[in-house]
Short mmCIF file of C-alpha atoms in Angstrom, two decimals:
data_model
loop_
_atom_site.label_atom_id
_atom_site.label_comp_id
_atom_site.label_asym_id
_atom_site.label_seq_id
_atom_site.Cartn_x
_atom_site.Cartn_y
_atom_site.Cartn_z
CA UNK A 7 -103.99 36.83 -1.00
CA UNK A 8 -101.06 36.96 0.51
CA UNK A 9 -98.80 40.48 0.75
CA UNK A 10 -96.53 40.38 -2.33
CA UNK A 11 -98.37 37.80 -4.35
CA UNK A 12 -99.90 38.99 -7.34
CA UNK A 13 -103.44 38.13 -7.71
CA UNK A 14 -104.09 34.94 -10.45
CA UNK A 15 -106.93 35.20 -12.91
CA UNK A 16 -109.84 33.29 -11.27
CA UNK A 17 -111.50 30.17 -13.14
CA UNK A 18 -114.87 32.42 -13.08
CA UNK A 19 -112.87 34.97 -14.80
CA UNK A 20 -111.31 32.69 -17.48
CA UNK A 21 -114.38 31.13 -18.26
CA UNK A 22 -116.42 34.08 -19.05
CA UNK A 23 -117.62 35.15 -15.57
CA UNK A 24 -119.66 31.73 -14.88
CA UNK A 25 -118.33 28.41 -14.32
CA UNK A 26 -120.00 24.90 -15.36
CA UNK A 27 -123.30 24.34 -12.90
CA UNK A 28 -124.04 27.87 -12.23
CA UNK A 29 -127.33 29.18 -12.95
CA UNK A 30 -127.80 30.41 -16.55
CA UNK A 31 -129.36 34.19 -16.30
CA UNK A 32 -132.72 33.93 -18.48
CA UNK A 33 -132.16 37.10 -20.80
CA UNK A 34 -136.66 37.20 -20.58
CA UNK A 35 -136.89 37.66 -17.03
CA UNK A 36 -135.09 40.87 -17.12
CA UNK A 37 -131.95 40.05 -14.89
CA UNK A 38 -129.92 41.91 -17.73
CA UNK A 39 -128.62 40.40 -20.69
CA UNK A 40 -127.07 36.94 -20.84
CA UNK A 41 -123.32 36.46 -21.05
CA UNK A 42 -121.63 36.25 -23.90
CA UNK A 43 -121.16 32.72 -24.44
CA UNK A 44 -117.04 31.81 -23.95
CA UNK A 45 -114.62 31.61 -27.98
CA UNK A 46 -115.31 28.69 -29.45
CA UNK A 47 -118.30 27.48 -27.77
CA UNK A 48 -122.20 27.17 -28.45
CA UNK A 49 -123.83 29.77 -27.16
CA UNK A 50 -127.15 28.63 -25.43
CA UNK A 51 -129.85 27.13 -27.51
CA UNK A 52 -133.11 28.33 -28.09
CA UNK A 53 -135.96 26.61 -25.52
CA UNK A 54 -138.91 25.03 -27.43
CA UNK A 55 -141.33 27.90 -26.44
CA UNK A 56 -138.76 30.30 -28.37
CA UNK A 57 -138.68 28.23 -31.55
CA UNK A 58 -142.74 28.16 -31.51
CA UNK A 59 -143.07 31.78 -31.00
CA UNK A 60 -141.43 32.63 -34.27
CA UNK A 61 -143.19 30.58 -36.40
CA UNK A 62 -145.53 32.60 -36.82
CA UNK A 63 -143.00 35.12 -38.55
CA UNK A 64 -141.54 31.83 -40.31
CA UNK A 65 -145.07 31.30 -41.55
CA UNK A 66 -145.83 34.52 -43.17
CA UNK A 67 -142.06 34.77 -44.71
CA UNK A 68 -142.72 31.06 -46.55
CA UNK A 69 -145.95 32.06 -47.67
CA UNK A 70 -144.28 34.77 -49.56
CA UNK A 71 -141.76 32.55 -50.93
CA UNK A 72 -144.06 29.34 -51.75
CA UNK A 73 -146.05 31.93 -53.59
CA UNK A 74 -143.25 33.74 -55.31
CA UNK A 75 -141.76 30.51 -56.65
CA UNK A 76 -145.56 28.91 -57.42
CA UNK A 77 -147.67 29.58 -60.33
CA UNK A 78 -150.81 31.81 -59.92
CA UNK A 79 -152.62 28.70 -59.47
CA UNK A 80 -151.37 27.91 -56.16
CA UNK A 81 -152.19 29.98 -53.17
CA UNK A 82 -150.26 30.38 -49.75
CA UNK A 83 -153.70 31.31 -47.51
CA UNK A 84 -152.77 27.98 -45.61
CA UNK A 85 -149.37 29.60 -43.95
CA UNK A 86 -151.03 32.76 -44.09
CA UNK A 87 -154.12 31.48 -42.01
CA UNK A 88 -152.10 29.20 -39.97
CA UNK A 89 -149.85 32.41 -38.74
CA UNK A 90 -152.12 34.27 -36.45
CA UNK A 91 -153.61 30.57 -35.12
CA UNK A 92 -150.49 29.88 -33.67
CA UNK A 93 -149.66 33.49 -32.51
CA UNK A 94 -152.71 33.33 -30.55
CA UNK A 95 -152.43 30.73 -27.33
CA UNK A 96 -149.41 31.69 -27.22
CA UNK A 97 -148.88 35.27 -27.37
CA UNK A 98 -150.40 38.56 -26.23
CA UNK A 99 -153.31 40.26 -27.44
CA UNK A 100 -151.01 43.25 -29.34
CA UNK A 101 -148.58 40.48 -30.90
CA UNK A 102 -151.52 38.23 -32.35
CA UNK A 103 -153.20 41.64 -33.58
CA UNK A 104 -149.85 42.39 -35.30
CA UNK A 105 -149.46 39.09 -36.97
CA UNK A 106 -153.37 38.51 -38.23
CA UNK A 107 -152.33 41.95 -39.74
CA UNK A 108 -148.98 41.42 -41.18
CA UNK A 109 -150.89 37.95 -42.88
CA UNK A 110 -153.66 40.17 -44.20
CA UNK A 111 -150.52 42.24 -45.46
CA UNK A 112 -148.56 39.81 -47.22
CA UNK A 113 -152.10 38.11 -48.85
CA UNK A 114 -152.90 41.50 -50.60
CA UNK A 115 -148.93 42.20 -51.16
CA UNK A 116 -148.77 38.95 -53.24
CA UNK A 117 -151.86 39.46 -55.13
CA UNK A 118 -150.98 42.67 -55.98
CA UNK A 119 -147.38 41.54 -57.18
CA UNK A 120 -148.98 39.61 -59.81
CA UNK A 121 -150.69 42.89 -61.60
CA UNK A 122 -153.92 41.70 -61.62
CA UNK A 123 -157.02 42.99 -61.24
CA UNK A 124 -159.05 42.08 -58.05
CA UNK A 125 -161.47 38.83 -58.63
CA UNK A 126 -163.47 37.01 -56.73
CA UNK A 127 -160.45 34.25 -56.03
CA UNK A 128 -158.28 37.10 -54.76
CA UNK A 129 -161.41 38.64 -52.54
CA UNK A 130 -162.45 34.84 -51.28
CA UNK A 131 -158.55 34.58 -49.89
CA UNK A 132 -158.19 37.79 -48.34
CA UNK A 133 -161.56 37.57 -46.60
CA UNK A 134 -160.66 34.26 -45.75
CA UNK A 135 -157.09 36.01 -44.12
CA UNK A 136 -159.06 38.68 -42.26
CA UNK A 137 -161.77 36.34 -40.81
CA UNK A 138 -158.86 34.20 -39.67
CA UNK A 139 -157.00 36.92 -38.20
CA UNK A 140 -160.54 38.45 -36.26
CA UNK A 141 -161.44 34.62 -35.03
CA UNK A 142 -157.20 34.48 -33.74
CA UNK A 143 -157.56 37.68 -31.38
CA UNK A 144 -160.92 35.79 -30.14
CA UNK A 145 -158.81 32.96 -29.92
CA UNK A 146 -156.42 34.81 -27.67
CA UNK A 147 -158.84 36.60 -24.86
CA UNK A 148 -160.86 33.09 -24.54
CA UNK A 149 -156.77 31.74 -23.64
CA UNK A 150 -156.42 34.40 -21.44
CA UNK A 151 -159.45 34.50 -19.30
CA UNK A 152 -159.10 30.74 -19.26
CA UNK A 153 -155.51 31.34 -17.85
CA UNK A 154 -157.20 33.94 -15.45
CA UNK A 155 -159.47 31.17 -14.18
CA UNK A 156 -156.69 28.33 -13.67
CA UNK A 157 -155.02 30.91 -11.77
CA UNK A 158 -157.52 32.11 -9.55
CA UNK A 159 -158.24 28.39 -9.04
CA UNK A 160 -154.83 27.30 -8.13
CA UNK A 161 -154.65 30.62 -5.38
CA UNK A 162 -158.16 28.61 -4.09
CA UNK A 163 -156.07 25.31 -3.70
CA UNK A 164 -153.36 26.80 -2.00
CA UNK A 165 -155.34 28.53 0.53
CA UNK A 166 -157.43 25.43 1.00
CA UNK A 167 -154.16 23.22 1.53
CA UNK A 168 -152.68 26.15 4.11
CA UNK A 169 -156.29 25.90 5.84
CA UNK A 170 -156.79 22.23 6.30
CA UNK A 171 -153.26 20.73 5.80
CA UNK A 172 -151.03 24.13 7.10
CA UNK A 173 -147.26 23.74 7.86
CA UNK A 174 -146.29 23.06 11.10
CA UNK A 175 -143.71 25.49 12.86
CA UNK A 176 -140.08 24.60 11.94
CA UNK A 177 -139.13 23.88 15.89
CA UNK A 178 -141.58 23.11 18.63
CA UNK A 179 -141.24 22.05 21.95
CA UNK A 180 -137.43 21.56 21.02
CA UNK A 181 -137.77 19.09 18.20
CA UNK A 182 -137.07 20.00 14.92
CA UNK A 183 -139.70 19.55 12.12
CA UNK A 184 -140.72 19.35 8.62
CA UNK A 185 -143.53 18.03 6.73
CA UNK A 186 -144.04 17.88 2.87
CA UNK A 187 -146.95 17.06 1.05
CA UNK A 188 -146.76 15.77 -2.67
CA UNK A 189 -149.94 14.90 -4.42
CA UNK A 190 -149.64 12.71 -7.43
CA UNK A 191 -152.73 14.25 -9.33
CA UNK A 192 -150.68 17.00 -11.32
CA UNK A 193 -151.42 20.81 -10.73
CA UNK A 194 -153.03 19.34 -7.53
CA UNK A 195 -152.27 20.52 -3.87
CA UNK A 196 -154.27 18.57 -1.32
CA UNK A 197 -155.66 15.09 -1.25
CA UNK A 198 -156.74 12.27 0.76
CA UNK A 199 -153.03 11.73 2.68
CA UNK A 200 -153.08 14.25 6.07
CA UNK A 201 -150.23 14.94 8.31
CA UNK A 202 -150.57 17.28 11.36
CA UNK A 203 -148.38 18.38 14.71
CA UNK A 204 -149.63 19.75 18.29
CA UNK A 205 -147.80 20.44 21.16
CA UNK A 206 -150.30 19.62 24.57
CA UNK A 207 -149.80 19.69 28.31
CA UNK A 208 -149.08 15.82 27.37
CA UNK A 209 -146.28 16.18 24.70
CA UNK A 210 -146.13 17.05 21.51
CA UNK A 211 -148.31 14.49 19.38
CA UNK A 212 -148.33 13.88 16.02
CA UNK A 213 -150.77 12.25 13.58
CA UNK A 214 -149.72 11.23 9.38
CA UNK A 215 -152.96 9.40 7.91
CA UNK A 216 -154.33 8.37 4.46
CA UNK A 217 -157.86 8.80 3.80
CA UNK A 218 -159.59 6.56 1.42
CA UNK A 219 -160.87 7.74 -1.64
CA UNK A 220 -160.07 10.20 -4.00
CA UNK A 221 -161.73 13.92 -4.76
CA UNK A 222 -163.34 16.72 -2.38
CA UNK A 223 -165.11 13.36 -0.34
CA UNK A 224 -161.23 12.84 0.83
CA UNK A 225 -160.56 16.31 1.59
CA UNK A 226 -163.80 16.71 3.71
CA UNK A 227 -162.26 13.11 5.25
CA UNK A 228 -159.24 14.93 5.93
CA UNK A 229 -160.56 17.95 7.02
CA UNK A 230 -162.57 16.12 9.91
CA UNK A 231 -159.89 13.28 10.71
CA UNK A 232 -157.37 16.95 11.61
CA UNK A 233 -160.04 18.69 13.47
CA UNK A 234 -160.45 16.07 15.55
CA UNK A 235 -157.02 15.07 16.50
CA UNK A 236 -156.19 18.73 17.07
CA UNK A 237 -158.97 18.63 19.48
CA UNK A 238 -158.54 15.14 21.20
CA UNK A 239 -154.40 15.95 20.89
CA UNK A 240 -154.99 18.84 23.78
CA UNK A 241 -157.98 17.43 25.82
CA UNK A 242 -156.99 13.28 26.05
CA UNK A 243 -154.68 12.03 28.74
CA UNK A 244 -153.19 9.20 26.41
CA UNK A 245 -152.17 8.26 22.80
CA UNK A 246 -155.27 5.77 23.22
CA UNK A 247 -157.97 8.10 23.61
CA UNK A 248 -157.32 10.34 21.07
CA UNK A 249 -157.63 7.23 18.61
CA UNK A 250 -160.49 6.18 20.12
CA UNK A 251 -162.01 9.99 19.41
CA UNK A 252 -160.62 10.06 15.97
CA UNK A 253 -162.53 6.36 15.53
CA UNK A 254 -166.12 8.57 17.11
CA UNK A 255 -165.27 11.50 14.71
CA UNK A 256 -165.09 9.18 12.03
CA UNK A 257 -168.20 6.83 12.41
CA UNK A 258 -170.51 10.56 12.77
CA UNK A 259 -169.04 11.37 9.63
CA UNK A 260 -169.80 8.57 8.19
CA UNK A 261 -173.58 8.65 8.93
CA UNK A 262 -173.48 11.89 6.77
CA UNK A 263 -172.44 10.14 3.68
CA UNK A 264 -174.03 9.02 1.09
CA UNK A 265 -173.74 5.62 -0.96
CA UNK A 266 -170.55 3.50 -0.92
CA UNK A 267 -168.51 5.86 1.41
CA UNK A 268 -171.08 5.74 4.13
CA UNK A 269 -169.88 1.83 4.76
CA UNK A 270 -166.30 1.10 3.55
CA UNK A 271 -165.27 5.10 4.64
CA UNK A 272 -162.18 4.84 6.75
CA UNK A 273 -158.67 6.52 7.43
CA UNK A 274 -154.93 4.22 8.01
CA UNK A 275 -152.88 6.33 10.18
CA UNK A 276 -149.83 6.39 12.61
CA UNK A 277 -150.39 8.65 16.35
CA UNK A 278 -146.80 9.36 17.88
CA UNK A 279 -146.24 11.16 21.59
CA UNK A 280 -143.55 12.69 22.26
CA UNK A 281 -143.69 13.06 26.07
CA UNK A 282 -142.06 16.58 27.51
CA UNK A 283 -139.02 15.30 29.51
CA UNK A 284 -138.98 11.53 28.14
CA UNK A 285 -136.24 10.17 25.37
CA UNK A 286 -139.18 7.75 23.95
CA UNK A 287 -141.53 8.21 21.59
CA UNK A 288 -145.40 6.23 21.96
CA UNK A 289 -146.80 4.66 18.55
CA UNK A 290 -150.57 3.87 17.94
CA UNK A 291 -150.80 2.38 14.42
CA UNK A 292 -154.11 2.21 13.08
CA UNK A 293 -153.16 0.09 9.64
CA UNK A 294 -150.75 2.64 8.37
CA UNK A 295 -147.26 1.49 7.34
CA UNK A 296 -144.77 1.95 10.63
CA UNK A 297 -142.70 4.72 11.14
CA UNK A 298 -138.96 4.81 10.45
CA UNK A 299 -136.16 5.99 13.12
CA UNK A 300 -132.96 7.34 11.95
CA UNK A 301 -130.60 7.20 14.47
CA UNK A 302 -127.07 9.54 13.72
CA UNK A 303 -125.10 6.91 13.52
CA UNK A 304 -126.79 5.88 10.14
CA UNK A 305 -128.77 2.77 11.71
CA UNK A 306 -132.42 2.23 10.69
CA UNK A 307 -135.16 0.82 12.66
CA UNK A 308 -138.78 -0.09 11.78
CA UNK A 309 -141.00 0.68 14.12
CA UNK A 310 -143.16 -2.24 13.51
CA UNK A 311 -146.26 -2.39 15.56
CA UNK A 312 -146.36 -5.72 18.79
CA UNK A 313 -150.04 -6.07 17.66
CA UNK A 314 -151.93 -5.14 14.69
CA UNK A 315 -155.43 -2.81 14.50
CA UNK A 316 -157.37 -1.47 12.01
CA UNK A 317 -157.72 1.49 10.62
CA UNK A 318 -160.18 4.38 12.41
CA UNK A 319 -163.26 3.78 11.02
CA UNK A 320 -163.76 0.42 11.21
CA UNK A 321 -164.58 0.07 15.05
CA UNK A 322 -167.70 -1.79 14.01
CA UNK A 323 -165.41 -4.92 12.79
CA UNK A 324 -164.05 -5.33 15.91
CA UNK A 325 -163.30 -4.55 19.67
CA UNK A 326 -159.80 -4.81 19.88
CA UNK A 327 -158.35 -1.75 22.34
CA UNK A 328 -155.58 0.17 21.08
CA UNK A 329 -152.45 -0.27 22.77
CA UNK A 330 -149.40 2.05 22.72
CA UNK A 331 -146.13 0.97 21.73
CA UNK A 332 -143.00 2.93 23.68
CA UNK A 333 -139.41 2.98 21.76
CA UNK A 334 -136.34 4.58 22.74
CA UNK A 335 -136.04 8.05 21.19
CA UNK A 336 -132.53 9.20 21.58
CA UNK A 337 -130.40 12.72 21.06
CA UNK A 338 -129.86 12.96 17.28
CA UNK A 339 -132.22 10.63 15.99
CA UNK A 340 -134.92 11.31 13.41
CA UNK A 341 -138.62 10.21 13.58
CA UNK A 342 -139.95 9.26 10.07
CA UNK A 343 -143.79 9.15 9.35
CA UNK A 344 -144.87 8.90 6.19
CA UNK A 345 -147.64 7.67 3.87
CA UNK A 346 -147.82 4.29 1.56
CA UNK A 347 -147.14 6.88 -1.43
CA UNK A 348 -143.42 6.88 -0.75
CA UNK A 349 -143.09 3.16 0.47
CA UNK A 350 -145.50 1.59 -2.74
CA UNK A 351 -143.69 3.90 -5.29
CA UNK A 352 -142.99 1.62 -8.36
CA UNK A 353 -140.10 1.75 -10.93
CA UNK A 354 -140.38 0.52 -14.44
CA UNK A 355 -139.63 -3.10 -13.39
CA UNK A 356 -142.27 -2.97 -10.44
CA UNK A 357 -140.07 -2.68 -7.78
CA UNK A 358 -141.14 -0.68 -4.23
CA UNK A 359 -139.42 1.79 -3.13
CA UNK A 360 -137.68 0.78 0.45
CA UNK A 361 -137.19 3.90 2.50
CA UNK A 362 -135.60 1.77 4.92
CA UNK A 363 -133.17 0.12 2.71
CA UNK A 364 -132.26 3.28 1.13
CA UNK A 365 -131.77 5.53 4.14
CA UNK A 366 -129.72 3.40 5.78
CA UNK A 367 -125.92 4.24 6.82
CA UNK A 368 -127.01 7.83 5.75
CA UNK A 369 -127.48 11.14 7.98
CA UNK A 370 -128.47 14.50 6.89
CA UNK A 371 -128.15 17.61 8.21
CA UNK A 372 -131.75 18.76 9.23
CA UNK A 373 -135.51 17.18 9.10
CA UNK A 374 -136.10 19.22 5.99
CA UNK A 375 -133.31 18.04 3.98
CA UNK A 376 -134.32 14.42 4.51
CA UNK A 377 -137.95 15.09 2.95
CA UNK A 378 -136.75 17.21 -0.16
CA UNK A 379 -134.03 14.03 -0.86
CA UNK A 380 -136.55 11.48 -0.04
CA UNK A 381 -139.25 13.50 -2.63
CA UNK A 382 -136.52 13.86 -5.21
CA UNK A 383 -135.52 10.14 -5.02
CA UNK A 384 -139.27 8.97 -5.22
CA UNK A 385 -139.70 10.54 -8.63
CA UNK A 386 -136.14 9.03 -9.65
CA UNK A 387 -137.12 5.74 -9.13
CA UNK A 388 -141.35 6.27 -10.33
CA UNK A 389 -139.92 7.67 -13.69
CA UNK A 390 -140.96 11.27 -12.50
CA UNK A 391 -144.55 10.66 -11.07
CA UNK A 392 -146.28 8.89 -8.82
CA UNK A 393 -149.65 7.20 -8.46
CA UNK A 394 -150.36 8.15 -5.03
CA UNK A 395 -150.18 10.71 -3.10
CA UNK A 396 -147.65 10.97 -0.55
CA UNK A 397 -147.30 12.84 2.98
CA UNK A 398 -143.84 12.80 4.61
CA UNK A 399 -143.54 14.84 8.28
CA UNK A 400 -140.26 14.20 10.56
CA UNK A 401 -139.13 15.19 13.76
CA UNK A 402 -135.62 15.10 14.90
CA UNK A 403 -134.28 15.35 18.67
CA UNK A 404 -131.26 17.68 18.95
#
């Protein structure tokens, strides 16, 4: 502000304290209470998980009513029964406690409204309340050690995905990098895709594969395919023999398996060198769909392999030697490697998704940022899932 202007009233300040697209404050999470919703508006609705927690209370209170306005003949143990049920996935131990109780309640309270003496009708429907009530606190500790269990399990997955797939440092050798992983199994973290990065006396190499198959078989795919490279990646003087001791890794695992894997096991993947020094990057593609370089200026190019190979694993087939393919690498640009789960993602209509087409005359401002927009506009366009799993890792010369 300027000296003698008086200060305005700010837009946050005339709207409440929050404009439109800020973050709404949950009032549950303890971040104080919500604002007060601005005159004349809505305030925020209720979520689903709200409404559902109090109809349990809603159950109990029509009960009373249904049985108030009902002759003697008709009984309310239905809403009554039904209360603690619900109460019970959903809620602590103390709440569902509290509401098989307040159900028992409201059973004898009508019954003894009506001034009659205790029968075996009335006994039959309060047992039948009480039972309910008992079996809904059972209800509620199976939930929670169940809950216990999916927990523990996920903290397993992540620590198995950190082990075998782990994130590679944000800047190495001077290139920035990021790689994502997003598996299309839900409440899954690691699959048969693989991407890995290691700096060597040679350059920095990278590997992004896809492992066939599906299940802990993949993972123990992956798991060897990584070790391997990481391995080869620091003792091999060339792109072309650390594919050719991924391809040995691969053919000793395969002896170890067992029935249809043993055979038809193998892994598509892309090997890119980075030489220390050089403004070119080296491609081996073993069957894996090509890379993609993003140059600043918003080109596009496909880094479509001179001849094509097959995928490690399948040396038996044939002899062909892997060559190396060299491409400019220039200040600025971005090297894309990525799985088929981003480039066969379908929309309703059965359309692919075209990285190329779609990154093209567009920049962003770090490695990271492409991979979070690319994941974002994958589920867009697959209706918000996919049916593959999909590794993304780039690498951008500053």
């Amino acid at each position: 502000m300027r000296p003698g202007e008086v200060e305005e009233e700010s837009p946050r300040a005339r709207a409440g304290g929050r404009l439109p697209g800020d973050p709404v404050p949950d009032p549950g999470l303890g971040d104080g209470p919500a604002p007060r919703p601005p005159d004349g508006r809505r305030g925020p609705r209720p979520t689903p998980r709200a409404l559902v927690g109090a109809l349990p209370a809603l159950l109990i209170g029509g009960g009373i009513v249904y049985d108030l306005l009902t002759p003697r003949a008709f009984t309310a143990v239905p809403f009554f029964t039904a209360a603690p049920l619900i109460a019970a996935p959903l809620s602590s131990l103390r709440t569902t406690v509290l509401t098989g109780l307040a159900s028992l309640a409201a059973t004898v309270a009508v019954h003894a409204g009506y001034g009659l003496r205790p029968d075996a009708g009335t006994f039959t429907e309060v047992f039948t309340v009480a039972t309910v009530a008992v079996l809904a606190a059972v209800i509620n500790q199976v939930v929670r050690l169940g809950d216990q269990r999916l927990a523990s399990a996920r903290e397993i997955a992540v620590a198995a995905q950190r082990a075998v797939l782990p994130e590679p440092a944000a800047r190495i050798a001077g290139f920035d990098i990021a790689a994502r992983y997003e598996a299309a199994q839900r409440d899954a973290f690691i699959g048969g895709d693989l991407y890995a990065v290691q700096d060597s006396p040679h350059g920095v190499r990278l590997i992004v594969g896809d492992v066939r198959g599906k299940g802990i078989g993949a993972v123990a795919a992956v798991a060897v395919v990584i070790g391997a490279f990481r391995e080869a990646a620091e003792q091999e003087a060339t792109l072309e023999a650390v594919a050719e001791r991924l391809e040995r890794a691969l053919a000793r695992e395969g002896t170890r398996r067992e029935g249809l894997d043993a055979f038809e096991g193998f892994t598509t993947a892309v090997l890119a060198e980075l030489p220390h020094g050089e403004r070119a990057v080296r491609i081996v593609n073993r069957g894996h769909p090509p890379p993609l370089l993003l140059h600043d200026d918003g080109t596009v190019r496909t880094l479509v392999p001179c001849e094509p190979a097959l995928p490690l694993g399948m040396g038996d087939l044939g002899l062909w030697p892997d060559r190396a393919t060299e491409y400019g690498f220039p200040g600025g640009a971005t090297l894309l490697l990525h799985t088929d789960g981003l480039s066969e993602a379908r929309d309703g209509h059965g359309r692919f998704y075209d990285p190329a087409r779609r990154l093209t005359g567009r920049s962003f401002p770090d490695p990271g940022a492409l991979l979070g927009r690319l994941a974002t506009e994958v589920r867009r366009h697959s209706g918000g899932g996919t049916t593959d799993d999909m590794a993304l890792l780039a690498v951008r010369r500053p």
